[in-house]
Structure formats: C-alpha cells, structure tokens
PDB file of C-alpha atoms in Angstrom:
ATOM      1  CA  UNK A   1       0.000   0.000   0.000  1.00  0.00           C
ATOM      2  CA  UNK A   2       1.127   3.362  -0.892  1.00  0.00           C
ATOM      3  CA  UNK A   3       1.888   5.537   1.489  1.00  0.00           C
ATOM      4  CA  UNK A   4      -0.126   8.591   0.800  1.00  0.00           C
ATOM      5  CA  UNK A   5       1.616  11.691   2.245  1.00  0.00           C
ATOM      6  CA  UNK A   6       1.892  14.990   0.762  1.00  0.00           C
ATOM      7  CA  UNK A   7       5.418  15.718  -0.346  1.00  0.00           C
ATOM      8  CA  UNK A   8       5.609  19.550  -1.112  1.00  0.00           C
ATOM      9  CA  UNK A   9       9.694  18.960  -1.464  1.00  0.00           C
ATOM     10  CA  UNK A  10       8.971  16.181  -4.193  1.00  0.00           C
ATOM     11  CA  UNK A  11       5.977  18.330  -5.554  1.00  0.00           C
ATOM     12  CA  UNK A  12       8.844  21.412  -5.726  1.00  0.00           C
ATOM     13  CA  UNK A  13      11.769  19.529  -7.343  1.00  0.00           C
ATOM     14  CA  UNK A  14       9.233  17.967  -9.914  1.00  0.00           C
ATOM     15  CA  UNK A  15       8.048  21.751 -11.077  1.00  0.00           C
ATOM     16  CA  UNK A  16      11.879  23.206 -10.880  1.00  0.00           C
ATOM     17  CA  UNK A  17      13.209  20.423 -12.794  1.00  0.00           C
ATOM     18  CA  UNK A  18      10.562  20.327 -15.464  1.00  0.00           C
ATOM     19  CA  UNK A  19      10.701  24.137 -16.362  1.00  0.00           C
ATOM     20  CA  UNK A  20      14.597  23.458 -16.131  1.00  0.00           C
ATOM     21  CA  UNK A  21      14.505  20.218 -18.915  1.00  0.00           C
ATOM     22  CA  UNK A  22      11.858  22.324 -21.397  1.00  0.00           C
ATOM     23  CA  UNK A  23      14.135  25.032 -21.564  1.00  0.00           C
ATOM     24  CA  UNK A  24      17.558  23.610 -21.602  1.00  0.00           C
ATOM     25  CA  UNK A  25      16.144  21.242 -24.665  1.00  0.00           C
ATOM     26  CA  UNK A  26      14.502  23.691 -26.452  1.00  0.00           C
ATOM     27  CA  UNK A  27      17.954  25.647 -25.974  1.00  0.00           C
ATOM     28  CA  UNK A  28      20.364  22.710 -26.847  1.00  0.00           C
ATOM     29  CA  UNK A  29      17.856  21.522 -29.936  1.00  0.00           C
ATOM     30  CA  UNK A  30      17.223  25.406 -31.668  1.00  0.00           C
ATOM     31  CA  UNK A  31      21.355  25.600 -31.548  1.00  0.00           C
ATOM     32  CA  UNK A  32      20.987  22.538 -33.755  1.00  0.00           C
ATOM     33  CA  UNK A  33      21.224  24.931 -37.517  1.00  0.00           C
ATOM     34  CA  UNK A  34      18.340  21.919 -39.794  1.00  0.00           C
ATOM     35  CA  UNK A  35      16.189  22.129 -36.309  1.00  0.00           C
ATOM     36  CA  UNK A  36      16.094  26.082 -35.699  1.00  0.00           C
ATOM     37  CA  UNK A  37      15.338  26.401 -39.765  1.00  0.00           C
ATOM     38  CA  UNK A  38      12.270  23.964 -38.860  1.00  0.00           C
ATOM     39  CA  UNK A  39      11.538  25.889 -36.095  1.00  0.00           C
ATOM     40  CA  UNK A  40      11.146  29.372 -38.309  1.00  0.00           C
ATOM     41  CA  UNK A  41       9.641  27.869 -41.362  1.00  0.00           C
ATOM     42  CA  UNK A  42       6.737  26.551 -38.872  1.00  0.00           C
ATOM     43  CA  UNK A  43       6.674  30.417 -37.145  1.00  0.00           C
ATOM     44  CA  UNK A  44       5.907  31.548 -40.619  1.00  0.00           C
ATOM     45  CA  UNK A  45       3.266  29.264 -40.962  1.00  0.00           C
ATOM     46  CA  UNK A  46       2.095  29.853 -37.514  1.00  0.00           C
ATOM     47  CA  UNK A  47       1.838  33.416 -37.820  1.00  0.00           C
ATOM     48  CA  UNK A  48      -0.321  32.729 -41.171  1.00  0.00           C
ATOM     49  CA  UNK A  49      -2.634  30.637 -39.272  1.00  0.00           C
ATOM     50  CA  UNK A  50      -2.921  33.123 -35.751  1.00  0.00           C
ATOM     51  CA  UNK A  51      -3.855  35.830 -37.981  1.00  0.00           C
ATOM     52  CA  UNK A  52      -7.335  34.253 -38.694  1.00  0.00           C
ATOM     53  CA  UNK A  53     -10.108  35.490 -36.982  1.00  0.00           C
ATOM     54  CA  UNK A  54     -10.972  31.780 -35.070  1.00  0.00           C
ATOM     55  CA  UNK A  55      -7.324  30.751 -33.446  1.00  0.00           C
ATOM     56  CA  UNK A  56      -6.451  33.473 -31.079  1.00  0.00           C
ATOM     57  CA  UNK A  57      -9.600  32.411 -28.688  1.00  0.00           C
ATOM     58  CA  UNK A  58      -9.408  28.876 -29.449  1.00  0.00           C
ATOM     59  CA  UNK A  59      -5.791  28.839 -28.447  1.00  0.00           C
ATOM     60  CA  UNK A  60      -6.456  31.183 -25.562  1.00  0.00           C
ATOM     61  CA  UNK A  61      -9.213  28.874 -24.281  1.00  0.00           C
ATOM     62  CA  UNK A  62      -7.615  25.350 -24.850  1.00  0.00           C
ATOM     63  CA  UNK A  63      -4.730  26.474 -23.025  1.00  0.00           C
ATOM     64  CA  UNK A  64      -6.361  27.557 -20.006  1.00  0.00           C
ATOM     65  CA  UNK A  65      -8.181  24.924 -19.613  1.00  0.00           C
ATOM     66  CA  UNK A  66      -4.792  22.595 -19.718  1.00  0.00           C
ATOM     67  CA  UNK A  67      -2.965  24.953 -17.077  1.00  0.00           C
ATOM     68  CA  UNK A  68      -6.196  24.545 -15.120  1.00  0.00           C
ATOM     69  CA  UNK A  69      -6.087  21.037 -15.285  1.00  0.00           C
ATOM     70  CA  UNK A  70      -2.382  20.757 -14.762  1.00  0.00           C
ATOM     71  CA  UNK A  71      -2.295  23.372 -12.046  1.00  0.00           C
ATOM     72  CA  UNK A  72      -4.596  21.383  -9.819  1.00  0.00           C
ATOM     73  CA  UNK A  73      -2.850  18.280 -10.506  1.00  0.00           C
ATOM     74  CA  UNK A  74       0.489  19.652  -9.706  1.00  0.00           C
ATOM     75  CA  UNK A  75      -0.141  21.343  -6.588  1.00  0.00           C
ATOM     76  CA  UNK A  76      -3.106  19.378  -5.271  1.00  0.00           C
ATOM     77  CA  UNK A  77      -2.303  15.684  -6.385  1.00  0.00           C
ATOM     78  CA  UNK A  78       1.535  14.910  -7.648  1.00  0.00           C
ATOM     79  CA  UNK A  79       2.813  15.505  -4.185  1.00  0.00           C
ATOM     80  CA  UNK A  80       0.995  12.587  -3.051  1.00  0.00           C
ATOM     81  CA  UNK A  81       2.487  10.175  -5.500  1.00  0.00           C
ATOM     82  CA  UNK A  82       6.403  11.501  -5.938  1.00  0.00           C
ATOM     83  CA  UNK A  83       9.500  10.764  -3.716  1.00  0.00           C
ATOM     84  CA  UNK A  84      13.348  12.314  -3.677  1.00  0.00           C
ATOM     85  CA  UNK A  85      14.371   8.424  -2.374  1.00  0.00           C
ATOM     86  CA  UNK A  86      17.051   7.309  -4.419  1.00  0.00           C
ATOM     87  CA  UNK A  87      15.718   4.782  -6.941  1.00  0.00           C
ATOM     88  CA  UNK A  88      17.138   2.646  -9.886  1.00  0.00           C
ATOM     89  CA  UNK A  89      17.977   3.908 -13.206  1.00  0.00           C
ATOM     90  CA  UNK A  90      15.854   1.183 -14.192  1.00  0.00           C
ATOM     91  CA  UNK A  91      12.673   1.495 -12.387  1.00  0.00           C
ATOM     92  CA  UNK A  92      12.914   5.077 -13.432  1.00  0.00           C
ATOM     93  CA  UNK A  93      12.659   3.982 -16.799  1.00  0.00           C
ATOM     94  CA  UNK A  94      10.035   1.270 -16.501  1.00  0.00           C
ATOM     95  CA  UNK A  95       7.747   3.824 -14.806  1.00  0.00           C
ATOM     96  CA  UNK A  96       8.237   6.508 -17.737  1.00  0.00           C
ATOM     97  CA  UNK A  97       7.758   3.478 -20.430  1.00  0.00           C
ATOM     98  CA  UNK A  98       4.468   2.018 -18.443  1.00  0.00           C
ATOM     99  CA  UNK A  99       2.841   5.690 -17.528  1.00  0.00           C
ATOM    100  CA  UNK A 100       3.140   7.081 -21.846  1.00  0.00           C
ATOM    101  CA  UNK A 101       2.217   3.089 -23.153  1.00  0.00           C
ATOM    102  CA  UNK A 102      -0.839   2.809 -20.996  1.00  0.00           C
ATOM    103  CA  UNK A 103      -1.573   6.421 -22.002  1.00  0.00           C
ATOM    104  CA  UNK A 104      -1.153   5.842 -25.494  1.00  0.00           C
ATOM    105  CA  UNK A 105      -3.406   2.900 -24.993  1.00  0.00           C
ATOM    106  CA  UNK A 106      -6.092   4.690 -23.352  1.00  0.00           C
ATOM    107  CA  UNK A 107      -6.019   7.422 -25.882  1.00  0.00           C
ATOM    108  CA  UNK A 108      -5.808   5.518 -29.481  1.00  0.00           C
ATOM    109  CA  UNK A 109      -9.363   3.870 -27.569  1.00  0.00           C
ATOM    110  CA  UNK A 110     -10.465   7.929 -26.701  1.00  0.00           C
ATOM    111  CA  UNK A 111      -9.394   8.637 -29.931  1.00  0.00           C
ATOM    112  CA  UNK A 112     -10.512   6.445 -32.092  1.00  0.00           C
ATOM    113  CA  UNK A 113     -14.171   5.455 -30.404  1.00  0.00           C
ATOM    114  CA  UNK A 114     -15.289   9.261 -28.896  1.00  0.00           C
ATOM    115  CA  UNK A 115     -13.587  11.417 -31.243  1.00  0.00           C
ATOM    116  CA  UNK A 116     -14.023   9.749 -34.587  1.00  0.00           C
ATOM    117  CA  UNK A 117     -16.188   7.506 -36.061  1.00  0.00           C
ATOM    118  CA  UNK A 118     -19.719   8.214 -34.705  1.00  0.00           C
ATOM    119  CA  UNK A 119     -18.119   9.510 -31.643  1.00  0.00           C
ATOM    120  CA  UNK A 120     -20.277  11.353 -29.003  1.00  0.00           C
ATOM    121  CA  UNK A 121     -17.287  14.629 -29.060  1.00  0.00           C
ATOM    122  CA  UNK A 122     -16.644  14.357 -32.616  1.00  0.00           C
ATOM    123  CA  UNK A 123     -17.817  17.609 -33.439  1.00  0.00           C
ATOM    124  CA  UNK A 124     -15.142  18.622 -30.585  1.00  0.00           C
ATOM    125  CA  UNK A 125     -12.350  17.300 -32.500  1.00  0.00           C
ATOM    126  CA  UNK A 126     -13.547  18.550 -35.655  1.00  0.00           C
ATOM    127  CA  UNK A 127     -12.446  22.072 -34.018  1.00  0.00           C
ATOM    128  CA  UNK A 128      -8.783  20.289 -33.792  1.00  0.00           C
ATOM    129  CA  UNK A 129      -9.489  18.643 -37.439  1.00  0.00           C
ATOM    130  CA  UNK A 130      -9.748  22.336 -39.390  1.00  0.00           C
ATOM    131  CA  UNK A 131      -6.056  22.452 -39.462  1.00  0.00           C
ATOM    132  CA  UNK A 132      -5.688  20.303 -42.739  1.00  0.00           C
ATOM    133  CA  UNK A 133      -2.151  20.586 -42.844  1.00  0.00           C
ATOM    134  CA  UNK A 134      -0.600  21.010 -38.910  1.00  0.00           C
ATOM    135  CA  UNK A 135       1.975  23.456 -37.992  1.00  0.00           C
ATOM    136  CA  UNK A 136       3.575  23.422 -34.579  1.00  0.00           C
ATOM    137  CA  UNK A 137       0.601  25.790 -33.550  1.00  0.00           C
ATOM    138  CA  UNK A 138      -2.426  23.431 -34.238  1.00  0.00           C
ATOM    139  CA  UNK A 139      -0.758  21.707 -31.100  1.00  0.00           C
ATOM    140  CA  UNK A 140      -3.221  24.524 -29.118  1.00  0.00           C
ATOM    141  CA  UNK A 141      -5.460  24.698 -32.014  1.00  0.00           C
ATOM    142  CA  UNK A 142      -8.046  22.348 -29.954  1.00  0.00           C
ATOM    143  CA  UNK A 143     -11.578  22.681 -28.164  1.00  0.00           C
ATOM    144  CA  UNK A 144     -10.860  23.468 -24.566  1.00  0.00           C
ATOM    145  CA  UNK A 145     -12.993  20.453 -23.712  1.00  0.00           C
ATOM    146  CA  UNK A 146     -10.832  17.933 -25.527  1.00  0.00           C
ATOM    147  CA  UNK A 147      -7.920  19.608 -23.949  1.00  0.00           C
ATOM    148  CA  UNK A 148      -9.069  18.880 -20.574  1.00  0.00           C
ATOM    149  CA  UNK A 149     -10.141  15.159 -21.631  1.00  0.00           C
ATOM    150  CA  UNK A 150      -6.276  14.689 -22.721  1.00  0.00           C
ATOM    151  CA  UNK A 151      -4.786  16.002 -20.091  1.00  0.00           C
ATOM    152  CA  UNK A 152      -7.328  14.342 -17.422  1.00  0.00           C
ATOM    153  CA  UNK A 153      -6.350  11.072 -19.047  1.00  0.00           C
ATOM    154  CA  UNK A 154      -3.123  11.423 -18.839  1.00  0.00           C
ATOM    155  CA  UNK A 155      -2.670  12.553 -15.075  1.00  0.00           C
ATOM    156  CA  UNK A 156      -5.515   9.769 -14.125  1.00  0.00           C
ATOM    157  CA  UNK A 157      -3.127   7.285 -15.810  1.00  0.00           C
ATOM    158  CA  UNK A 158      -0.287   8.983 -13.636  1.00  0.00           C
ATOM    159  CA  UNK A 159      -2.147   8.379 -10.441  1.00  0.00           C
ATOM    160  CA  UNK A 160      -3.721   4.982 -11.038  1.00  0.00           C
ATOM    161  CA  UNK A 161      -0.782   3.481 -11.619  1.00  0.00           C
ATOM    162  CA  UNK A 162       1.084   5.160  -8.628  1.00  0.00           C
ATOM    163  CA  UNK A 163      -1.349   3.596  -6.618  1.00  0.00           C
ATOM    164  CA  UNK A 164       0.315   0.603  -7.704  1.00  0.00           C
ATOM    165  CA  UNK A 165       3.795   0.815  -8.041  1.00  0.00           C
ATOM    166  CA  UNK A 166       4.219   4.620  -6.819  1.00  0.00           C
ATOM    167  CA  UNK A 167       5.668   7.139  -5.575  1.00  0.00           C
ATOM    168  CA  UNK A 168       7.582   8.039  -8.597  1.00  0.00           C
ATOM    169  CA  UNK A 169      10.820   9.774  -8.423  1.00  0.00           C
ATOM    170  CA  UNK A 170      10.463  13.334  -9.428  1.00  0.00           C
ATOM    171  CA  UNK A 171      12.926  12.906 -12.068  1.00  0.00           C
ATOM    172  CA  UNK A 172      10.643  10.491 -13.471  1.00  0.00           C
ATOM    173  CA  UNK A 173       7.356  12.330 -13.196  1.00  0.00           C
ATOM    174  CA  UNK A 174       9.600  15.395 -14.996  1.00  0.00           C
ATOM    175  CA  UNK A 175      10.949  13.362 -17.854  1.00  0.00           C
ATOM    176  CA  UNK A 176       7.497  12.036 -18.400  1.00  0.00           C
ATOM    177  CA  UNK A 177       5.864  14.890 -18.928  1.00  0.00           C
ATOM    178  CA  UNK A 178       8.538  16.590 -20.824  1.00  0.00           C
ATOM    179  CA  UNK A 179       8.369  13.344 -23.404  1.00  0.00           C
ATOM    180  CA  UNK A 180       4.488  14.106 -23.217  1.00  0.00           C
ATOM    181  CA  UNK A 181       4.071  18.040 -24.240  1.00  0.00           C
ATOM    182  CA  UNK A 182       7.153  18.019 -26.884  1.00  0.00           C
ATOM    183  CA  UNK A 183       6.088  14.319 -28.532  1.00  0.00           C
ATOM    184  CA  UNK A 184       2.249  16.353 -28.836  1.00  0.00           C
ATOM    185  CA  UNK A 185       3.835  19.664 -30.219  1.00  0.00           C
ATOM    186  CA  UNK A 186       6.115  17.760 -32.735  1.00  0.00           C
ATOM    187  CA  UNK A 187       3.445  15.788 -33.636  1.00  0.00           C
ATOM    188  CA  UNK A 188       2.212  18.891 -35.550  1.00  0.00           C
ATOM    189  CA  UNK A 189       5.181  20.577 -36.280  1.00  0.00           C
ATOM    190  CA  UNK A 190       5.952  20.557 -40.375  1.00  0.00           C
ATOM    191  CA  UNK A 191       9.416  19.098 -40.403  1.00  0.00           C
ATOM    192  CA  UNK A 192      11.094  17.796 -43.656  1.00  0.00           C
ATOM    193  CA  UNK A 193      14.613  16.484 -42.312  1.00  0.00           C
ATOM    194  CA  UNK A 194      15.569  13.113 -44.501  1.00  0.00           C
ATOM    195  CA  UNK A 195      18.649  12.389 -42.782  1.00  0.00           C
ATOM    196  CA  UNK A 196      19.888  10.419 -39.610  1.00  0.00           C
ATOM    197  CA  UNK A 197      18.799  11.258 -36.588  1.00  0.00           C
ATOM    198  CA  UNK A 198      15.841  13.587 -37.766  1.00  0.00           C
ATOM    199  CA  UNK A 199      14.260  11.352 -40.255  1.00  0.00           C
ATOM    200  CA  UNK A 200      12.621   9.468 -37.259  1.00  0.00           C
ATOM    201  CA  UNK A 201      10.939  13.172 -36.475  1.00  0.00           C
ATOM    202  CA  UNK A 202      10.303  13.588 -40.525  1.00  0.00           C
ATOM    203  CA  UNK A 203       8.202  10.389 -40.014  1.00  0.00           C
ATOM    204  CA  UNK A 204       5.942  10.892 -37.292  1.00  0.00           C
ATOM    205  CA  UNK A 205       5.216  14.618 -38.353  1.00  0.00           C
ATOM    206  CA  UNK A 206       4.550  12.929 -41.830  1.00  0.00           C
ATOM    207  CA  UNK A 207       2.430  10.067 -40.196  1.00  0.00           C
ATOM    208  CA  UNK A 208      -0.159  12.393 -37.893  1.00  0.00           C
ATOM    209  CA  UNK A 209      -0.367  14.882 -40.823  1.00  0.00           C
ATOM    210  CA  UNK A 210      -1.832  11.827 -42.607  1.00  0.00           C
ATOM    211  CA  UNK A 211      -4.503  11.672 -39.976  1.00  0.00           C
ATOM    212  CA  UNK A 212      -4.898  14.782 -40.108  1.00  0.00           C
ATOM    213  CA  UNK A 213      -6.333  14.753 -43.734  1.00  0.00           C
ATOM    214  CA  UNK A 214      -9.702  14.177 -42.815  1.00  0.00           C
ATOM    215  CA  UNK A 215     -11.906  12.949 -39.957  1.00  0.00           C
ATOM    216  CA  UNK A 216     -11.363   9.191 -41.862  1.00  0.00           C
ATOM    217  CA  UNK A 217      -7.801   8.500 -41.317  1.00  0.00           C
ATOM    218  CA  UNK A 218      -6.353   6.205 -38.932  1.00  0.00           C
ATOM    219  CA  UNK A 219      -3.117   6.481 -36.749  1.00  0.00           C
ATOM    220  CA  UNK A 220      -5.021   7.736 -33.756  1.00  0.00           C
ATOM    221  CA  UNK A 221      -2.237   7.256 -30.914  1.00  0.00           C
ATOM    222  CA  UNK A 222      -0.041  10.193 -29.433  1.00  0.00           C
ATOM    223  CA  UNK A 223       3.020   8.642 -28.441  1.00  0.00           C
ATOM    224  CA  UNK A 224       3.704   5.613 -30.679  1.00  0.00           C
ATOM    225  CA  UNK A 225       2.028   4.366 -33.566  1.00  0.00           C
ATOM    226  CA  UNK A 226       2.175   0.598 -31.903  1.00  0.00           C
ATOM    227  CA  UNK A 227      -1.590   0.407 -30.861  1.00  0.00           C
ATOM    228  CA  UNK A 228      -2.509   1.374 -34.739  1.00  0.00           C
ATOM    229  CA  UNK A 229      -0.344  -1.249 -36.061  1.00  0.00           C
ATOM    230  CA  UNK A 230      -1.813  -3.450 -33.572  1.00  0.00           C
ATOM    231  CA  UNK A 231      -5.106  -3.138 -34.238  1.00  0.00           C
ATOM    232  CA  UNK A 232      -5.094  -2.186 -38.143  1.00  0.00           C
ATOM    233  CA  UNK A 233      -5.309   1.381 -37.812  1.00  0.00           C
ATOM    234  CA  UNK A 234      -2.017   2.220 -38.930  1.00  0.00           C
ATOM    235  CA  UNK A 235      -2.807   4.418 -42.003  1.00  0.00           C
TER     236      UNK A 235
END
C-alpha cells in the first residue's frame, strides 16, 4: 500500500526540474542549424494561421483549460504520489515506459471510439481537425474540452498506476511529462529532415499529418504508432 503523504519537497523539485529540462532542450535543440530552420519555417506558418479570426480564442481557451487542469494536478495531487528516495535507473525507466504506453493505450481507444467515427465529441475534434495541414501551432489549435479530456487522461493514468507501483521519483514524473508536451507539439510541427537522426521526427510529423487529412484517417495514438499497427489502424 502506498503511502499517501503529501510531499511539497517532491511536488517542488518535480516543477523546478521540469521548467529546467523544457528550456535547456529547447535551448540545446534550436542551436541545432536543420532544427532552428524547422523551427522558423513553422513560425511563418504559424503566424499565417494566428492571424485568422478563429485561433487566437481557441488557443487562448484550450490552453487555459490545460494549465487549469495541470495546475490542480500539480499542486493538489503529484505531491501525493512523488519521492526524492534514491531509486534505480531502471525502475525510473520502466515507470516513464508504463505511464506514456498505458496512455497511449487509453487514448488511441479515446481517440478512435469518442472522437471519430460516430463519436459522441466528434464535433469537438472537428475544431482540432480544421487544421488540414498542422503546424507546430495546431498543437493549441483544440476545443478546450478535448484539452481537458487529454490532459485528465493522462494525469488519471499517472495516479492509477502510482497507486500501484508509486511514488515516482520526481525525475521520473519530470521526464514524463517533458516526453508528453514536446512528442504532442512535434506531432504537428511541419518538419522535412531526410537524414539520420531527424528522419525518425520527418516520419511521425509525416504520419499524424496523414490523420490529419480528414476525420477518416487512422493512426489515432499520441506517443507511438504501436496500438494502430496493432489493431489495423495504422494508415
């Protein structure tokens, strides 16, 4: 059984070191010359697409909702679940693996069955759907209530299994949700790199823009495309 006490030092060194690994990638990545091109070719595009009349409140009202959602979980619930006790390299890395995988899993099934299909919030992810060809942006281009549905699911995954094999080291809880908000921003990033090691990041961009087509394509997951292939949605 867990034991369920709030750690505020856990809950402080889990915020500090996750503002400290966004910016010191973003830094290290943007000195990268193919990678800060991306980055301004997708700005041009961006600023294209905030210009229109609909994505400055969309944006505005999708992203409140997640630092809403977030907020509460990170002061209210993560201290619960998070520990500064020394722990393996491994089980760090098994909990980051099992917390995005049974994400991903829970979210191709969101995906797929409530926001496609016949779906009861399809019309909510139409909102995300307008952007027929993504650009880092259309990352916050979403209905604030899908926003919070993603985010929910992802922190609910983050405490149900903590109940299990928790608390998580806050260097874990950090790297997870770092690998969380940047895979879901590249994801609709426009990024045309053919050569090793940013063809892998050519690919996925390529592979969601597919879905991204029309409200008919597969490759629902977020994180990996392994639930698609698994269940013949890989598109």
């Amino acid at each position: 059984m867990i034991d369920l006490s709030y750690n505020w030092q856990a809950g402080l060194i889990f915020i500090v070191l996750l503002i400290v690994l966004v910016k010191a990638l973003r830094f290290i990545a943007f000195k990268v010359p193919v990678l800060n091109e991306t980055r301004i070719l997708n700005r041009v595009e961006d600023k294209k697409k905030k210009a229109k009349e609909k994505y400055p409140p969309m944006i505005k009202s999708s992203q409140k909702a997640g630092m809403c959602t977030n907020g509460f979980f990170v002061f209210a619930i993560a201290p619960f679940f998070l520990t500064l006790e020394a722990q393996s390299i491994g089980k760090v890395v098994l909990d980051i693996v099992a917390i995005l995988m049974i994400y991903d899993f829970f979210y191709y099934l969101m995906h797929r069955f409530l926001f496609h299909g016949q779906g009861y919030f399809r019309r909510v992810h139409a909102v995300h759907h307008q952007a027929r060809s993504p650009t880092a942006v259309d990352a916050l281009y979403v209905h604030p209530v899908e926003t919070f549905m993603g985010v929910l699911l992802f922190l609910l995954v983050i405490v149900g299994l903590g109940f299990f094999v928790g608390p998580f080291h806050s260097v874990t809880l950090a790297l997870t949700f770092l690998i969380y908000t940047q895979l879901n921003i590249i994801n609709h990033c426009k990024i045309t790199i053919p050569f090793f090691p940013f063809k892998t990041l050519s690919w996925i961009t390529a592979k969601h823009a597919v879905h991204h087509e029309n409200m008919h394509k597969g490759n629902y997951a977020s994180i990996t495309l392994v639930y698609d292939r698994l269940f013949g949605t890989f598109d």
